[in-house]
PDB file of C-alpha atoms in Angstrom:
ATOM      1  CA  GLY A   1       0.033  -0.077  -0.093  1.00 76.00           C
ATOM      2  CA  PRO A   2       0.873   3.577   0.089  1.00 84.00           C
ATOM      3  CA  LYS A   3       4.100   4.507   2.226  1.00 89.00           C
ATOM      4  CA  VAL A   4       4.703   7.185   4.503  1.00 94.00           C
ATOM      5  CA  LEU A   5       8.274   7.836   5.606  1.00 95.00           C
ATOM      6  CA  GLN A   6       9.551   9.206   8.842  1.00 96.00           C
ATOM      7  CA  ILE A   7      12.918  10.356   9.771  1.00 96.00           C
ATOM      8  CA  PRO A   8      14.623   9.770  12.183  1.00 96.00           C
ATOM      9  CA  SER A   9      13.503   6.402  13.511  1.00 95.00           C
ATOM     10  CA  HIS A  10      14.906   7.341  16.911  1.00 96.00           C
ATOM     11  CA  GLN A  11      15.792  10.684  18.509  1.00 97.00           C
ATOM     12  CA  ILE A  12      17.391  11.178  22.057  1.00 98.00           C
ATOM     13  CA  ILE A  13      17.872  14.699  23.284  1.00 97.00           C
ATOM     14  CA  ASP A  14      18.268  16.646  26.465  1.00 98.00           C
ATOM     15  CA  MET A  15      15.263  18.496  27.975  1.00 98.00           C
ATOM     16  CA  GLY A  16      14.737  22.125  26.530  1.00 97.00           C
ATOM     17  CA  GLN A  17      16.590  21.340  23.287  1.00 97.00           C
ATOM     18  CA  MET A  18      14.661  21.638  20.149  1.00 98.00           C
ATOM     19  CA  VAL A  19      13.710  18.381  17.850  1.00 98.00           C
ATOM     20  CA  THR A  20      12.459  18.247  14.321  1.00 97.00           C
ATOM     21  CA  LEU A  21      10.630  15.198  13.208  1.00 98.00           C
ATOM     22  CA  ASN A  22      10.379  14.647   9.620  1.00 97.00           C
ATOM     23  CA  CYS A  23       7.636  13.070   7.816  1.00 97.00           C
ATOM     24  CA  ASP A  24       7.265  12.299   4.201  1.00 97.00           C
ATOM     25  CA  PRO A  25       3.792  11.675   3.264  1.00 96.00           C
ATOM     26  CA  VAL A  26       2.147   9.757   0.308  1.00 94.00           C
ATOM     27  CA  SER A  27       2.806  11.923  -2.926  1.00 91.00           C
ATOM     28  CA  ASN A  28      -0.658  12.675  -3.837  1.00 90.00           C
ATOM     29  CA  HIS A  29      -2.135  13.282  -0.270  1.00 93.00           C
ATOM     30  CA  LEU A  30      -3.524  16.505   0.650  1.00 92.00           C
ATOM     31  CA  TYR A  31      -4.083  15.968   4.650  1.00 94.00           C
ATOM     32  CA  PHE A  32      -1.253  15.285   6.956  1.00 96.00           C
ATOM     33  CA  TYR A  33      -1.468  14.622  10.771  1.00 97.00           C
ATOM     34  CA  TRP A  34       0.641  13.931  13.557  1.00 98.00           C
ATOM     35  CA  TYR A  35      -0.397  11.401  16.514  1.00 98.00           C
ATOM     36  CA  LYS A  36       1.419  10.608  19.777  1.00 97.00           C
ATOM     37  CA  GLN A  37       1.576   7.209  21.344  1.00 94.00           C
ATOM     38  CA  ILE A  38       3.101   6.555  24.700  1.00 92.00           C
ATOM     39  CA  LEU A  39       4.292   3.093  25.387  1.00 84.00           C
ATOM     40  CA  GLY A  40       1.554   0.887  25.663  1.00 78.00           C
ATOM     41  CA  GLN A  41      -1.158   3.263  25.410  1.00 84.00           C
ATOM     42  CA  GLN A  42      -3.607   4.275  22.640  1.00 86.00           C
ATOM     43  CA  MET A  43      -2.870   6.764  19.801  1.00 92.00           C
ATOM     44  CA  GLU A  44      -3.875  10.368  20.322  1.00 96.00           C
ATOM     45  CA  PHE A  45      -4.438  12.832  17.846  1.00 97.00           C
ATOM     46  CA  LEU A  46      -2.301  15.996  17.968  1.00 98.00           C
ATOM     47  CA  VAL A  47      -2.848  18.018  14.815  1.00 97.00           C
ATOM     48  CA  ASN A  48      -3.976  18.055  11.085  1.00 95.00           C
ATOM     49  CA  PHE A  49      -2.721  20.239   8.337  1.00 95.00           C
ATOM     50  CA  TYR A  50      -4.201  20.931   5.036  1.00 93.00           C
ATOM     51  CA  ASN A  51      -3.365  23.875   2.291  1.00 91.00           C
ATOM     52  CA  GLY A  52      -0.691  25.206   4.469  1.00 92.00           C
ATOM     53  CA  LYS A  53      -2.548  25.550   7.490  1.00 93.00           C
ATOM     54  CA  VAL A  54      -3.277  23.839  10.869  1.00 95.00           C
ATOM     55  CA  MET A  55      -6.976  22.700  10.518  1.00 94.00           C
ATOM     56  CA  GLU A  56      -7.473  21.168  14.022  1.00 95.00           C
ATOM     57  CA  LYS A  57      -5.214  20.601  17.091  1.00 96.00           C
ATOM     58  CA  SER A  58      -5.937  18.990  20.292  1.00 96.00           C
ATOM     59  CA  LYS A  59      -5.004  19.887  23.926  1.00 96.00           C
ATOM     60  CA  LEU A  60      -1.845  17.813  23.752  1.00 96.00           C
ATOM     61  CA  PHE A  61      -0.594  20.080  20.924  1.00 97.00           C
ATOM     62  CA  LYS A  62       1.359  22.453  23.261  1.00 96.00           C
ATOM     63  CA  ASP A  63       2.424  25.843  22.487  1.00 97.00           C
ATOM     64  CA  GLN A  64       5.964  24.450  22.177  1.00 97.00           C
ATOM     65  CA  PHE A  65       4.622  22.599  19.229  1.00 98.00           C
ATOM     66  CA  SER A  66       4.761  23.655  15.451  1.00 98.00           C
ATOM     67  CA  VAL A  67       4.109  22.028  12.211  1.00 98.00           C
ATOM     68  CA  GLU A  68       4.718  23.083   8.430  1.00 96.00           C
ATOM     69  CA  ARG A  69       5.370  21.759   4.921  1.00 94.00           C
ATOM     70  CA  PRO A  70       7.507  24.095   3.281  1.00 86.00           C
ATOM     71  CA  ASP A  71       6.979  23.870  -0.510  1.00 80.00           C
ATOM     72  CA  GLY A  72       5.835  20.335  -0.675  1.00 74.00           C
ATOM     73  CA  SER A  73       8.945  18.996   1.261  1.00 86.00           C
ATOM     74  CA  TYR A  74       8.690  17.185   4.264  1.00 95.00           C
ATOM     75  CA  PHE A  75       5.843  17.797   6.777  1.00 97.00           C
ATOM     76  CA  THR A  76       7.665  18.564  10.123  1.00 97.00           C
ATOM     77  CA  LEU A  77       6.683  18.610  13.767  1.00 98.00           C
ATOM     78  CA  LYS A  78       8.740  20.760  15.810  1.00 98.00           C
ATOM     79  CA  ILE A  79       9.232  20.942  19.628  1.00 98.00           C
ATOM     80  CA  GLN A  80      10.932  23.827  21.192  1.00 97.00           C
ATOM     81  CA  PRO A  81      11.735  23.281  24.005  1.00 97.00           C
ATOM     82  CA  THR A  82      11.169  19.747  24.881  1.00 97.00           C
ATOM     83  CA  ALA A  83       9.959  18.605  28.215  1.00 97.00           C
ATOM     84  CA  LEU A  84      10.242  15.143  29.623  1.00 97.00           C
ATOM     85  CA  GLU A  85       6.615  14.248  28.994  1.00 96.00           C
ATOM     86  CA  ASP A  86       7.010  14.642  25.370  1.00 97.00           C
ATOM     87  CA  SER A  87       8.836  11.283  25.319  1.00 97.00           C
ATOM     88  CA  ALA A  88       6.705   9.070  23.065  1.00 97.00           C
ATOM     89  CA  VAL A  89       6.426   7.759  19.660  1.00 95.00           C
ATOM     90  CA  TYR A  90       5.158  10.058  17.025  1.00 97.00           C
ATOM     91  CA  PHE A  91       3.388   9.038  14.205  1.00 96.00           C
ATOM     92  CA  CYS A  92       2.816  10.672  11.061  1.00 97.00           C
ATOM     93  CA  ALA A  93      -0.064  10.119   8.702  1.00 96.00           C
ATOM     94  CA  SER A  94      -1.416  11.344   5.440  1.00 96.00           C
ATOM     95  CA  SER A  95      -4.859  11.057   3.526  1.00 94.00           C
ATOM     96  CA  LEU A  96      -6.149  11.946   0.083  1.00 92.00           C
ATOM     97  CA  LEU A  97      -8.961  13.773   1.549  1.00 88.00           C
ATOM     98  CA  GLY A  98     -10.270  14.387   5.002  1.00 85.00           C
ATOM     99  CA  GLY A  99     -12.157  11.719   6.728  1.00 82.00           C
ATOM    100  CA  LEU A 100     -10.757   8.874   4.492  1.00 87.00           C
ATOM    101  CA  GLU A 101      -8.461   6.482   5.483  1.00 92.00           C
ATOM    102  CA  GLN A 102      -4.995   7.665   6.723  1.00 94.00           C
ATOM    103  CA  TYR A 103      -1.728   5.688   5.948  1.00 95.00           C
ATOM    104  CA  PHE A 104       0.901   5.977   8.818  1.00 95.00           C
ATOM    105  CA  GLY A 105       4.326   5.996   9.003  1.00 95.00           C
ATOM    106  CA  PRO A 106       6.643   3.814  11.117  1.00 93.00           C
ATOM    107  CA  GLY A 107       6.917   6.370  13.720  1.00 95.00           C
ATOM    108  CA  THR A 108       9.810   8.461  15.291  1.00 97.00           C
ATOM    109  CA  ARG A 109      10.599   7.243  18.802  1.00 96.00           C
ATOM    110  CA  LEU A 110      11.665  10.402  20.766  1.00 97.00           C
ATOM    111  CA  THR A 111      13.159  10.081  24.310  1.00 97.00           C
ATOM    112  CA  VAL A 112      13.752  13.092  26.145  1.00 97.00           C
ATOM    113  CA  LEU A 113      16.272  13.055  28.866  1.00 97.00           C
TER     114      LEU A 113
ATOM    115  CA  ALA B   1     -18.116  13.492  22.978  1.00 83.00           C
ATOM    116  CA  GLN B   2     -16.552  11.113  20.477  1.00 90.00           C
ATOM    117  CA  SER B   3     -15.012   7.633  21.626  1.00 95.00           C
ATOM    118  CA  VAL B   4     -14.206   4.389  20.787  1.00 97.00           C
ATOM    119  CA  THR B   5     -14.143   1.325  23.429  1.00 97.00           C
ATOM    120  CA  GLN B   6     -12.324  -1.744  22.897  1.00 97.00           C
ATOM    121  CA  PRO B   7     -13.475  -3.685  25.999  1.00 97.00           C
ATOM    122  CA  ASP B   8     -10.834  -6.303  25.816  1.00 96.00           C
ATOM    123  CA  ALA B   9      -7.285  -5.483  26.382  1.00 95.00           C
ATOM    124  CA  ARG B  10      -5.975  -8.967  25.804  1.00 97.00           C
ATOM    125  CA  VAL B  11      -7.221 -11.717  23.830  1.00 98.00           C
ATOM    126  CA  THR B  12      -5.716 -15.138  23.367  1.00 97.00           C
ATOM    127  CA  VAL B  13      -6.849 -17.638  20.797  1.00 97.00           C
ATOM    128  CA  SER B  14      -5.440 -21.128  19.533  1.00 97.00           C
ATOM    129  CA  GLU B  15      -3.988 -20.857  15.820  1.00 97.00           C
ATOM    130  CA  GLY B  16      -7.073 -22.225  13.609  1.00 97.00           C
ATOM    131  CA  ALA B  17      -9.795 -20.728  15.824  1.00 98.00           C
ATOM    132  CA  SER B  18     -12.095 -18.024  14.926  1.00 98.00           C
ATOM    133  CA  LEU B  19     -11.608 -14.586  16.363  1.00 97.00           C
ATOM    134  CA  GLN B  20     -13.745 -11.676  17.201  1.00 98.00           C
ATOM    135  CA  LEU B  21     -12.212  -8.440  18.672  1.00 98.00           C
ATOM    136  CA  ARG B  22     -14.961  -6.099  20.057  1.00 98.00           C
ATOM    137  CA  CYS B  23     -15.236  -2.359  19.267  1.00 98.00           C
ATOM    138  CA  LYS B  24     -18.009   0.131  20.115  1.00 98.00           C
ATOM    139  CA  TYR B  25     -17.885   3.815  19.244  1.00 97.00           C
ATOM    140  CA  SER B  26     -19.806   7.059  20.345  1.00 96.00           C
ATOM    141  CA  TYR B  27     -20.096   9.714  17.447  1.00 94.00           C
ATOM    142  CA  SER B  28     -23.123  11.652  16.589  1.00 91.00           C
ATOM    143  CA  GLY B  29     -22.312  12.211  13.015  1.00 89.00           C
ATOM    144  CA  THR B  30     -21.957   9.664  10.100  1.00 89.00           C
ATOM    145  CA  PRO B  31     -19.237   7.243  11.220  1.00 92.00           C
ATOM    146  CA  TYR B  32     -16.446   6.178   9.222  1.00 95.00           C
ATOM    147  CA  LEU B  33     -14.845   3.435  10.942  1.00 97.00           C
ATOM    148  CA  PHE B  34     -11.560   1.855  10.563  1.00 97.00           C
ATOM    149  CA  TRP B  35      -9.466  -1.188  12.064  1.00 98.00           C
ATOM    150  CA  TYR B  36      -5.649  -0.885  12.080  1.00 97.00           C
ATOM    151  CA  VAL B  37      -3.011  -3.456  13.130  1.00 96.00           C
ATOM    152  CA  GLN B  38       0.278  -2.664  14.732  1.00 92.00           C
ATOM    153  CA  TYR B  39       3.101  -5.222  14.980  1.00 91.00           C
ATOM    154  CA  PRO B  40       5.893  -4.651  17.345  1.00 85.00           C
ATOM    155  CA  ARG B  41       7.974  -1.332  16.880  1.00 79.00           C
ATOM    156  CA  GLN B  42       6.085  -0.803  13.640  1.00 83.00           C
ATOM    157  CA  GLY B  43       3.399   1.845  12.330  1.00 85.00           C
ATOM    158  CA  LEU B  44      -0.246   1.066  11.833  1.00 91.00           C
ATOM    159  CA  GLN B  45      -1.401  -0.663   8.930  1.00 94.00           C
ATOM    160  CA  LEU B  46      -4.879  -0.510   7.694  1.00 95.00           C
ATOM    161  CA  LEU B  47      -6.976  -3.785   7.765  1.00 96.00           C
ATOM    162  CA  LEU B  48     -10.323  -2.381   6.537  1.00 96.00           C
ATOM    163  CA  LYS B  49     -12.691   0.439   6.480  1.00 96.00           C
ATOM    164  CA  TYR B  50     -16.224   1.115   6.284  1.00 96.00           C
ATOM    165  CA  TYR B  51     -17.657   4.401   4.743  1.00 94.00           C
ATOM    166  CA  SER B  52     -21.377   3.331   3.812  1.00 93.00           C
ATOM    167  CA  GLY B  53     -23.304   0.429   2.160  1.00 94.00           C
ATOM    168  CA  ASP B  54     -22.896  -3.203   3.034  1.00 95.00           C
ATOM    169  CA  PRO B  55     -22.501  -3.377   6.694  1.00 96.00           C
ATOM    170  CA  VAL B  56     -19.851  -6.546   6.438  1.00 97.00           C
ATOM    171  CA  VAL B  57     -16.640  -5.165   4.916  1.00 97.00           C
ATOM    172  CA  GLN B  58     -13.822  -7.385   3.970  1.00 97.00           C
ATOM    173  CA  GLY B  59     -10.187  -6.331   4.629  1.00 95.00           C
ATOM    174  CA  VAL B  60      -6.710  -7.856   4.139  1.00 93.00           C
ATOM    175  CA  ASN B  61      -5.541 -11.421   5.139  1.00 93.00           C
ATOM    176  CA  GLY B  62      -9.032 -12.722   5.687  1.00 96.00           C
ATOM    177  CA  PHE B  63     -10.274 -10.054   8.134  1.00 97.00           C
ATOM    178  CA  GLU B  64     -13.890  -8.763   7.894  1.00 98.00           C
ATOM    179  CA  ALA B  65     -15.969  -6.309  10.166  1.00 98.00           C
ATOM    180  CA  GLU B  66     -19.533  -5.736  10.478  1.00 97.00           C
ATOM    181  CA  PHE B  67     -21.088  -2.256  11.140  1.00 97.00           C
ATOM    182  CA  ILE B  68     -24.300  -2.564  13.438  1.00 96.00           C
ATOM    183  CA  LYS B  69     -25.458   0.899  13.734  1.00 94.00           C
ATOM    184  CA  SER B  70     -28.238   0.092  16.243  1.00 94.00           C
ATOM    185  CA  ASN B  71     -25.339  -1.000  18.604  1.00 95.00           C
ATOM    186  CA  SER B  72     -22.765   1.404  17.616  1.00 96.00           C
ATOM    187  CA  SER B  73     -20.543  -1.508  17.188  1.00 97.00           C
ATOM    188  CA  PHE B  74     -18.028  -2.388  14.482  1.00 98.00           C
ATOM    189  CA  HIS B  75     -16.484  -5.817  15.670  1.00 98.00           C
ATOM    190  CA  LEU B  76     -13.748  -7.396  13.933  1.00 98.00           C
ATOM    191  CA  ARG B  77     -13.536 -10.893  12.841  1.00 98.00           C
ATOM    192  CA  LYS B  78     -11.638 -13.870  11.307  1.00 98.00           C
ATOM    193  CA  ALA B  79     -12.507 -17.397  10.617  1.00 98.00           C
ATOM    194  CA  SER B  80      -9.215 -18.925  11.230  1.00 97.00           C
ATOM    195  CA  VAL B  81      -6.364 -17.133  12.839  1.00 97.00           C
ATOM    196  CA  HIS B  82      -2.532 -17.510  12.303  1.00 96.00           C
ATOM    197  CA  TRP B  83       0.355 -17.159  14.536  1.00 95.00           C
ATOM    198  CA  SER B  84       1.313 -14.214  12.377  1.00 95.00           C
ATOM    199  CA  ASP B  85      -1.859 -12.329  13.218  1.00 96.00           C
ATOM    200  CA  SER B  86      -0.495 -11.586  16.887  1.00 96.00           C
ATOM    201  CA  ALA B  87      -0.424  -8.173  17.019  1.00 96.00           C
ATOM    202  CA  VAL B  88      -2.135  -5.167  18.553  1.00 95.00           C
ATOM    203  CA  TYR B  89      -5.451  -4.141  17.050  1.00 97.00           C
ATOM    204  CA  PHE B  90      -6.837  -0.608  16.986  1.00 96.00           C
ATOM    205  CA  CYS B  91     -10.520   0.391  15.983  1.00 97.00           C
ATOM    206  CA  ALA B  92     -10.812   4.181  15.075  1.00 97.00           C
ATOM    207  CA  VAL B  93     -13.728   6.584  14.115  1.00 96.00           C
ATOM    208  CA  SER B  94     -12.885   9.463  11.830  1.00 95.00           C
ATOM    209  CA  VAL B  95     -14.545  12.538  13.319  1.00 93.00           C
ATOM    210  CA  SER B  96     -14.924  15.407  10.856  1.00 89.00           C
ATOM    211  CA  HIS B  97     -14.054  19.097  11.355  1.00 85.00           C
ATOM    212  CA  GLN B  98     -14.810  22.323   9.835  1.00 78.00           C
ATOM    213  CA  GLY B  99     -12.911  22.803   6.294  1.00 77.00           C
ATOM    214  CA  GLY B 100     -13.335  18.871   5.419  1.00 81.00           C
ATOM    215  CA  SER B 101     -10.502  17.717   7.708  1.00 86.00           C
ATOM    216  CA  ALA B 102     -10.993  15.077  10.233  1.00 92.00           C
ATOM    217  CA  LYS B 103      -9.011  13.021  13.079  1.00 94.00           C
ATOM    218  CA  LEU B 104      -8.999   9.688  14.164  1.00 96.00           C
ATOM    219  CA  ILE B 105     -10.380   8.814  17.356  1.00 96.00           C
ATOM    220  CA  PHE B 106      -8.804   5.342  18.575  1.00 96.00           C
ATOM    221  CA  GLY B 107      -9.649   2.737  20.885  1.00 96.00           C
ATOM    222  CA  GLU B 108      -7.247   1.693  23.720  1.00 95.00           C
ATOM    223  CA  GLY B 109      -6.143  -1.522  21.313  1.00 95.00           C
ATOM    224  CA  THR B 110      -6.706  -5.031  21.816  1.00 97.00           C
ATOM    225  CA  LYS B 111      -3.399  -7.320  22.044  1.00 96.00           C
ATOM    226  CA  LEU B 112      -4.022 -10.398  20.385  1.00 97.00           C
ATOM    227  CA  THR B 113      -1.723 -13.345  21.077  1.00 97.00           C
ATOM    228  CA  VAL B 114      -2.100 -16.552  18.849  1.00 97.00           C
ATOM    229  CA  SER B 115      -0.939 -19.619  20.562  1.00 95.00           C
ATOM    230  CA  SER B 116       0.102 -22.914  18.947  1.00 88.00           C
TER     231      SER B 116
END
């Protein structure tokens, strides 16, 4: 099926540092998403993004979080500064249209020390 | 509020046996429903989806699910499981937002173990 790529697969950083998670969505998809999964728990929605804009964000999407996709390149999630509670696996997803099936990347495991 | 409930955190079945994983959702809009599978240290893979029409939908690897509107349920079934089906299964509902966007609300997941 369609592939979503995420770079890096693992990231370890010190609390307070900035981190950028990169996602290469399915090429013709228009909607992009970030989800957060803490080990052993359910997947939780962070934000969705369409036409260069955030459409909806959850309460987990703190002020320290930002997303962008400059000129059709990677769809990125930036956290600045990071906190211990940001340690989780972050999954990127994309869909052709809002509401349709979303295709997920393999995730980036973020560890904040 | 929108939610998805998977009441069984863990299910163990013998190889070759039939399987049902339960899912109930709460959403006032038109439900678009999904089952995803997550293998260890991997992302989610789409098993099947329901948008409208025939309430029984077929997915990959012999999985199917039935949408029962009156019960707000979307249970996953398989006639004969294989050891490779061992994984975590997530049920999800798509919740629409303004501007055509949407988000997935996931259940807690059911960890399936297939024993030989």
